[in-house]
CSV table of C-alpha atoms and ligand atoms in Angstrom, one decimal:
chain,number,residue,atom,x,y,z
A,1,UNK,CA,109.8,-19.3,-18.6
A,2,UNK,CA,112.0,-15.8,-17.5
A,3,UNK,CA,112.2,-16.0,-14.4
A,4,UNK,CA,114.2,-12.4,-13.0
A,5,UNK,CA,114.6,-12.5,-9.1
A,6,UNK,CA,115.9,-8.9,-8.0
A,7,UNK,CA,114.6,-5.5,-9.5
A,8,UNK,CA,114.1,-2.2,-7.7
A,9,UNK,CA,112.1,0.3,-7.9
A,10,UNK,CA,111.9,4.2,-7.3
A,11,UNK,CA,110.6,2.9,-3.7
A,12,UNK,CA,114.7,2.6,-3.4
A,13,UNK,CA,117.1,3.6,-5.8
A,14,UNK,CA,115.6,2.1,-9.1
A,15,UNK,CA,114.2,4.8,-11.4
A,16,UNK,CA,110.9,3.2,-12.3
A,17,UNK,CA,107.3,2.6,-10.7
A,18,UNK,CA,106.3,0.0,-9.9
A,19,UNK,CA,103.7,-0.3,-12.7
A,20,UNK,CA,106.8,0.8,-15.3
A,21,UNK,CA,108.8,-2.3,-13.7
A,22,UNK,CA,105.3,-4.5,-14.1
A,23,UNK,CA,104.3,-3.4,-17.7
A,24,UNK,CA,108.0,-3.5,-18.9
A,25,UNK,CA,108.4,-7.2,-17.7
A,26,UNK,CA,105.4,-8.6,-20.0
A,27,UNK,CA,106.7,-6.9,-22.6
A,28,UNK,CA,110.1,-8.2,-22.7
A,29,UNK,CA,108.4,-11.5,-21.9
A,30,UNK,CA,109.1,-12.5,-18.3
A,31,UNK,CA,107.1,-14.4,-16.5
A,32,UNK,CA,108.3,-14.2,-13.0
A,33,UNK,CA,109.4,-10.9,-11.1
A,34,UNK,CA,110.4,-10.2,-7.9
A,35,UNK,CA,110.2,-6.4,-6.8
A,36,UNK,CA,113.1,-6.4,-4.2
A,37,UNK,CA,113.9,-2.8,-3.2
A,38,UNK,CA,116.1,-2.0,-0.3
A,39,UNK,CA,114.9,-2.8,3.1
A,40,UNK,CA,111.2,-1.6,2.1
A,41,UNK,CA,108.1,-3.3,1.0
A,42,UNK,CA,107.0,0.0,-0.1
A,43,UNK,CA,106.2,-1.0,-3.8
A,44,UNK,CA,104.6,-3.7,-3.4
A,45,UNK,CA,101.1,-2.5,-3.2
A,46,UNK,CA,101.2,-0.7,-6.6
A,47,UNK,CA,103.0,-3.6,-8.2
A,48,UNK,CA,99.9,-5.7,-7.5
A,49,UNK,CA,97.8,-2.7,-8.6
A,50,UNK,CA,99.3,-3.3,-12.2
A,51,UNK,CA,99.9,-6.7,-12.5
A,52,UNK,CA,97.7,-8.4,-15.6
A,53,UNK,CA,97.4,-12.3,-16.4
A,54,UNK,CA,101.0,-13.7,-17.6
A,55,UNK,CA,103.3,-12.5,-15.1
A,56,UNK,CA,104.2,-13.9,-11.6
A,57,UNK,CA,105.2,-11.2,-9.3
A,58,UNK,CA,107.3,-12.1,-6.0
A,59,UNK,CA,107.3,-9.7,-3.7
A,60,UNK,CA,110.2,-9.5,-1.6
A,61,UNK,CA,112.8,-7.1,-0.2
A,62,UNK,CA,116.8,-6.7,-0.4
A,63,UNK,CA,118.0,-6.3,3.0
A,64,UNK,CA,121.2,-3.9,4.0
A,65,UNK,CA,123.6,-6.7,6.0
A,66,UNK,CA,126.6,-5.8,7.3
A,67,UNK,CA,129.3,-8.9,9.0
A,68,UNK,CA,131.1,-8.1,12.4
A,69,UNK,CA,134.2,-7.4,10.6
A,70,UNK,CA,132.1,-4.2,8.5
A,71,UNK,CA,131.7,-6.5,5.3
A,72,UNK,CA,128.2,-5.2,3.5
A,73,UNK,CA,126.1,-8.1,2.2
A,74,UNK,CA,122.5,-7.8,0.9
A,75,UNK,CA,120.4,-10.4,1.2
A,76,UNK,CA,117.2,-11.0,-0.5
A,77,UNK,CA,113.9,-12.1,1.1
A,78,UNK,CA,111.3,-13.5,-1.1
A,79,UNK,CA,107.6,-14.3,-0.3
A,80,UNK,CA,107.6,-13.6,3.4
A,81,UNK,CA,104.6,-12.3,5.4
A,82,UNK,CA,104.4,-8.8,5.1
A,83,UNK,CA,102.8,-8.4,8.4
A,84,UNK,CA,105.7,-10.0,10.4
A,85,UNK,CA,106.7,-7.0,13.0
A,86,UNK,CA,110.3,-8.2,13.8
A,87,UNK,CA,111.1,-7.8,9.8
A,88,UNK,CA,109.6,-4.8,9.3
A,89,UNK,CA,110.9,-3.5,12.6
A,90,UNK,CA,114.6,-4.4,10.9
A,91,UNK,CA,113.9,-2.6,7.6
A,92,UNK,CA,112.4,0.3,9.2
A,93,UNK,CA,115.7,0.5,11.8
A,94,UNK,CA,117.7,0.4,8.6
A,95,UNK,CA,116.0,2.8,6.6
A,96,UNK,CA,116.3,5.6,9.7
A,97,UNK,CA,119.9,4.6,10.3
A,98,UNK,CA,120.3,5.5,6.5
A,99,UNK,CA,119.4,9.1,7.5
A,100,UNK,CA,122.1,9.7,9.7
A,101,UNK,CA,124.4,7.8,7.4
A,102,UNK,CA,123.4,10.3,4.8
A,103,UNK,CA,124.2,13.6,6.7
A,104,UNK,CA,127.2,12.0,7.8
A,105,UNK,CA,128.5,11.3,4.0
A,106,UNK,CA,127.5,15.0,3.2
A,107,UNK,CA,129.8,16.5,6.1
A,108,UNK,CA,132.9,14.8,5.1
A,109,UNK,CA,132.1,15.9,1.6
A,110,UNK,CA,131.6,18.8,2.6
A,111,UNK,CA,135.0,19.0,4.9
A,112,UNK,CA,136.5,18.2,1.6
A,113,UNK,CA,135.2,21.5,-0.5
A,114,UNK,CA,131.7,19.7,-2.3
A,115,UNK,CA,129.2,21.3,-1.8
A,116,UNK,CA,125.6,19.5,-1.3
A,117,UNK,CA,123.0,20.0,1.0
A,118,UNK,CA,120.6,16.9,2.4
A,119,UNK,CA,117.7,18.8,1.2
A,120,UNK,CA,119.1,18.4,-2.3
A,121,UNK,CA,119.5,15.1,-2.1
A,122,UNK,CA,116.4,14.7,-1.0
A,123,UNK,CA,114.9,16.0,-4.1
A,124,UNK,CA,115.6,13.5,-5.7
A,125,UNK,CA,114.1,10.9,-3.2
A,126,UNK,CA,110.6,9.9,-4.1
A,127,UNK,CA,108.0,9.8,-1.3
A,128,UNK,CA,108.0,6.9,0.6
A,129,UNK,CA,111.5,5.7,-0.8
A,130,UNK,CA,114.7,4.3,1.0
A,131,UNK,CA,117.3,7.0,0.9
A,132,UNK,CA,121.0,5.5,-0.4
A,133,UNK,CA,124.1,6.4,-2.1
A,134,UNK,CA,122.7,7.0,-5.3
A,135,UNK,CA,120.4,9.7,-4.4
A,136,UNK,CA,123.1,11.8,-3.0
A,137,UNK,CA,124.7,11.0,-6.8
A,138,UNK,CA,121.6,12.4,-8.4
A,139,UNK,CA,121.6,15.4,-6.9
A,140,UNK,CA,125.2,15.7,-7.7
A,141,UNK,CA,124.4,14.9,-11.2
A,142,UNK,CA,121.5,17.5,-10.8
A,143,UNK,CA,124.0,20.0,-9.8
A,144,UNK,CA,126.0,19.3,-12.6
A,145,UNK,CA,129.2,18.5,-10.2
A,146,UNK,CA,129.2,14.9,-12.2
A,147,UNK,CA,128.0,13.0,-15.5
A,148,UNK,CA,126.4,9.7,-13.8
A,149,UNK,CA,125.5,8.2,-11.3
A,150,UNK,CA,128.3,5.6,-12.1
A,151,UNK,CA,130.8,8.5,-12.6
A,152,UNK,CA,129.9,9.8,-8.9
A,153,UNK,CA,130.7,6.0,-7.4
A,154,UNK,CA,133.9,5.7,-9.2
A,155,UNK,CA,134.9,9.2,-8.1
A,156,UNK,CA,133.5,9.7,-4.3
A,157,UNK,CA,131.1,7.5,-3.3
A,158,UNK,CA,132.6,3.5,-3.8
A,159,UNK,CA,133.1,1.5,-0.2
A,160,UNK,CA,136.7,2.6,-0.1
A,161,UNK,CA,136.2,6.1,-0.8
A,162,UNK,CA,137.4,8.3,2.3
A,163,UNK,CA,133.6,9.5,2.0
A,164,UNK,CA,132.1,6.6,2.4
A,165,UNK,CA,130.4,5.6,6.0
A,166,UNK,CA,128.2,2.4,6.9
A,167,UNK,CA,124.9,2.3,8.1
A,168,UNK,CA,123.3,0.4,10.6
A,169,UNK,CA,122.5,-3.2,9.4
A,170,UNK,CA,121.7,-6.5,10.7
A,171,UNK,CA,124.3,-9.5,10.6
A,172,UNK,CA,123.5,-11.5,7.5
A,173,UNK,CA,122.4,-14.5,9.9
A,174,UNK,CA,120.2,-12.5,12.0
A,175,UNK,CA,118.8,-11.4,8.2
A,176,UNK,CA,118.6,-14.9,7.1
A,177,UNK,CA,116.8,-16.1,10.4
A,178,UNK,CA,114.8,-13.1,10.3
A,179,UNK,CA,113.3,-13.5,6.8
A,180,UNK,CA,112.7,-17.3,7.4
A,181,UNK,CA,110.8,-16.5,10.6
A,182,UNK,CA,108.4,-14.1,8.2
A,183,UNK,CA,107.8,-17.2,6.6
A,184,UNK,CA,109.9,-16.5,3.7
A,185,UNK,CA,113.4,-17.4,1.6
A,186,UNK,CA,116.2,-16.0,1.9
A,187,UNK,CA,119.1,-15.7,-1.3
A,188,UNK,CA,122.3,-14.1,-0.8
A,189,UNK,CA,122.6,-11.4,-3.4
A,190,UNK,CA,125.6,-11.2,-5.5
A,191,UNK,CA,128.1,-12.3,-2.5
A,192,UNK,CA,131.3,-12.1,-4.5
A,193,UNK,CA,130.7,-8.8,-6.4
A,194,UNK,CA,134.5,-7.5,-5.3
A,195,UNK,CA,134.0,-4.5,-7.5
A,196,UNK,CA,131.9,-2.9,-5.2
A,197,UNK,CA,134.3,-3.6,-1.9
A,198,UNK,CA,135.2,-6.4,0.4
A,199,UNK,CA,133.5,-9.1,0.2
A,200,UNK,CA,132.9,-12.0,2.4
A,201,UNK,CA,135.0,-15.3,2.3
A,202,UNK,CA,134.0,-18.6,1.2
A,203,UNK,CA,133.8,-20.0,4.9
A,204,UNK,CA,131.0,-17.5,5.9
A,205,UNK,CA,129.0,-19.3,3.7
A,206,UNK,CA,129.0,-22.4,6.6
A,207,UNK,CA,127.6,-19.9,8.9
A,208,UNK,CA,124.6,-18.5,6.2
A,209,UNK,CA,123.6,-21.9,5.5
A,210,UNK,CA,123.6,-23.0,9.0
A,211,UNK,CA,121.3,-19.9,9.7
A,212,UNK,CA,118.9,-20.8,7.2
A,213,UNK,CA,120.1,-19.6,3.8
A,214,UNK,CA,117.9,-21.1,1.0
A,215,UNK,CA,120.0,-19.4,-2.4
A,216,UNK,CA,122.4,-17.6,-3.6
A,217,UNK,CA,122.5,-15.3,-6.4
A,218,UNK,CA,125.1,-17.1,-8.8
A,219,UNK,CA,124.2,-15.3,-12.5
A,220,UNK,CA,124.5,-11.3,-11.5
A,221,UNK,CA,126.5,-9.3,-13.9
A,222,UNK,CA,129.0,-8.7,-11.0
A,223,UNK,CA,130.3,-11.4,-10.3
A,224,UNK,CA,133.1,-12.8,-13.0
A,225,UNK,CA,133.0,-16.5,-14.6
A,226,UNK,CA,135.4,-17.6,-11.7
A,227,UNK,CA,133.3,-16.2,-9.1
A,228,UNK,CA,130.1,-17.8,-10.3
A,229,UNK,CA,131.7,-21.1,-10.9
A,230,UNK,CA,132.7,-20.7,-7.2
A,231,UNK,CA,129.1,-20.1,-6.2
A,232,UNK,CA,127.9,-22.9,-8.0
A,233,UNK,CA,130.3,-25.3,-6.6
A,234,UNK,CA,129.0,-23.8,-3.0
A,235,UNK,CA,125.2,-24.0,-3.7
A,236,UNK,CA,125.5,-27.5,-5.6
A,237,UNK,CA,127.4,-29.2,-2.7
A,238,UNK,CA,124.5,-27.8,-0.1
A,239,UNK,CA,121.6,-28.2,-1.8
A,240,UNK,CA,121.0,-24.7,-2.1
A,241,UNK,CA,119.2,-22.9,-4.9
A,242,UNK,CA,121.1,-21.0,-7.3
A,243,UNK,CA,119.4,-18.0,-8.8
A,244,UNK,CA,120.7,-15.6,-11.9
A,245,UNK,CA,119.0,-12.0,-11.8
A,246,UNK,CA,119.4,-8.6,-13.1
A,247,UNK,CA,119.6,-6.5,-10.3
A,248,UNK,CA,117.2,-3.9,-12.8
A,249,UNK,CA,117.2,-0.4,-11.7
A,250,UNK,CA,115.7,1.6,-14.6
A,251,UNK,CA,118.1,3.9,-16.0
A,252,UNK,CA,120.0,4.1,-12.1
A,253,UNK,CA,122.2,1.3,-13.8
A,254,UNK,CA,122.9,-0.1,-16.9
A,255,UNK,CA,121.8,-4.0,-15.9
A,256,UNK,CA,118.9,-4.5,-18.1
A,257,UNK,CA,116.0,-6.1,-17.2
A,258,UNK,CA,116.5,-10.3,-17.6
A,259,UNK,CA,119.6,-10.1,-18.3
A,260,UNK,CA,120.3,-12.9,-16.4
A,261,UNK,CA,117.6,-15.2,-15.2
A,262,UNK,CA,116.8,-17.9,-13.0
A,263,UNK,CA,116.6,-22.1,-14.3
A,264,UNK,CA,112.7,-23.0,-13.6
A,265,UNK,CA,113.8,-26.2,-11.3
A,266,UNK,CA,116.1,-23.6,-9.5
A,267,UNK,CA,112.9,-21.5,-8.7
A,268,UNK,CA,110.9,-24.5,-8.1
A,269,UNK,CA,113.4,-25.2,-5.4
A,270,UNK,CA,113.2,-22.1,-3.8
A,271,UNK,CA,109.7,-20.8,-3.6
A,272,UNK,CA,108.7,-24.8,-2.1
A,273,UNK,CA,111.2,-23.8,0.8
A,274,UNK,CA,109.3,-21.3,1.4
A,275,UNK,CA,106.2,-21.4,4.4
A,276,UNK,CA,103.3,-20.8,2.1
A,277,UNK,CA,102.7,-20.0,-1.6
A,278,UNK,CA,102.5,-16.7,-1.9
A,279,UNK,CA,103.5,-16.0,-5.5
A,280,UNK,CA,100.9,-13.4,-6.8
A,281,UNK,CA,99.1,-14.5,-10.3
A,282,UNK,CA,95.6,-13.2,-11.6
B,1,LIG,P1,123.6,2.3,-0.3
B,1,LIG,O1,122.5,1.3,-0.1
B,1,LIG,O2,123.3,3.6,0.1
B,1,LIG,O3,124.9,1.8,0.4
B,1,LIG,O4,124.0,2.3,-1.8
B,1,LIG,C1,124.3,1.1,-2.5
B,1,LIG,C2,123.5,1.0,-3.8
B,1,LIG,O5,124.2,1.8,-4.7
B,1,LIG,C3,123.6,-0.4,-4.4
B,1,LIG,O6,122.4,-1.1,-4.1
B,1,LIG,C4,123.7,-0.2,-5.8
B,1,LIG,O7,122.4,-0.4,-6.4
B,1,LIG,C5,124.1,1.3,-6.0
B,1,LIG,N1,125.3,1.4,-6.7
B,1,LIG,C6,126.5,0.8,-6.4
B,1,LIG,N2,127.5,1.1,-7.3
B,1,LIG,C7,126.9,1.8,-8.3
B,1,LIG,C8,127.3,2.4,-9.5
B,1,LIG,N3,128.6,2.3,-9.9
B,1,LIG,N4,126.4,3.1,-10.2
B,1,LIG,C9,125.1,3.2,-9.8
B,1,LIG,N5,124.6,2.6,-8.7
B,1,LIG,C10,125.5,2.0,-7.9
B,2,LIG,ZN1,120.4,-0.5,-5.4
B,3,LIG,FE1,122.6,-5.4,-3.9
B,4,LIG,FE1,119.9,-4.8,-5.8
């Protein structure tokens, strides 16, 4: 079994459908996806569209967090009821915040002399999508005012960047119990990836699992040997599942799809926590 638990989509900032994700997966011979764009469940439908006999998709969602001291976290909810209003009331707050986030970004980069409009950087949203940082980097790209998307974050957009400004979030444990009330699990996505900014200290992790947390994300190319072995220690000692993923976002990043993957007894763990079996398989 390949078993990849976090991909996106163009229904966030991944590059490809959500057949390209589907039909790319059985080629490279996974056999368990999860589609987890940002704060939507937007992809979903045409995921199931295109799944064939072979795969098992996961449906799911990785949802914008942010800790009272302004530490982002994501979070990743697997197999929870799509219907569930107070979730999709949380991801749809989050996806309007991100609008106002966004205009926000563009004044102080525009303050500093670059010059981008939202309705560029909304050319290069797709419909339906949830608007982020990398969008604003295509259309900077587009404009040719950068190389990559990469380039952009390293230049003007990382968390420390004068540019950069939060967006409304839940607290991870309001996530966490959030997710769990849908019915579903709840992982916490690469939670020591300190490339990308602060991240949150070991103790938190009393107050996650205390809330509900069923995983965390140990394998993820962002996180160092140390840090994983850190995250193992934490998930063995608390009888939490640990989960390796490739955090796939077409050509948006260079992770490649399964390049790290999740142990089958890990999985095992994880989907019986959650309410009801709702792994998708023709
Ligand atoms: P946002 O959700 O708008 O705060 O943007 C965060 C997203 O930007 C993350 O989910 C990453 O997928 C993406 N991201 C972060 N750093 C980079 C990078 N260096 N290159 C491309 N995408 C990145
Ligand atoms: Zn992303
Ligand atoms: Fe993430
Ligand atoms: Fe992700």
């Amino acid at each position: 079994m390949r078993i990849d638990l976090h991909t996106h989509s163009l229904f966030s900032d991944g590059t490809d459908r959500p057949s390209e994700l589907v039909n790319k997966a059985m080629s490279q011979g996974i056999t368990t996806l999860a589609l987890t764009d940002h704060d939507t469940i937007a992809g979903w439908d045409e995921a199931i569209e295109w799944l064939r006999p072979g795969l098992d998709l996961v449906l799911g969602s990785e949802i914008s967090c942010q800790t009272e001291d302004g530490i982002s976290v994501h979070m990743l909810g697997l197999l929870f009821d799509p219907k569930n209003q107070p979730l999709q009331e949380m991801m749809a707050q989050t996806r309007d915040n991100r609008m106002g986030r966004m205009e926000r970004i563009i004044g102080r980069m525009n303050g500093a002399g670059i010059e981008i409009t939202i309705e560029e950087v909304h050319a290069q949203l797709s419909e339906g999508a949830t608007l982020g940082r990398p969008h604003l980097a295509d259309a900077l790209v587009a404009k040719g005012l950068a190389k990559s998307r990469d380039e952009v974050f390293a230049d003007w957009l990382a968390n420390s960047s004068p540019f950069y400004v939060a967006h409304y979030s839940p607290t991870p444990e309001v996530a966490i119990a959030t997710i769990k009330a849908a019915g579903g699990v709840a992982v916490i996505a690469h939670p020591l990836a300190s490339l990308r900014g602060r991240v949150v200290s070991i103790d938190s992790f009393d107050s996650y699992i205390a809330a509900g947390l069923d995983g965390i994300e140990v394998k993820h190319r962002d996180q160092t040997p140390d840090q994983q072995q850190l995250l193992f220690d934490i998930a063995a000692g608390s009888d939490l599942a640990m989960t390796g993923s490739s955090d796939y976002h077409g050509t948006g990043k260079m992770n490649e799809l399964g390049e790290f993957t999740t142990d089958p007894e890990e999985w095992a763990k994880l989907e019986s926590r959650a309410e009801a079996r709702r792994v998708i398989r023709l």
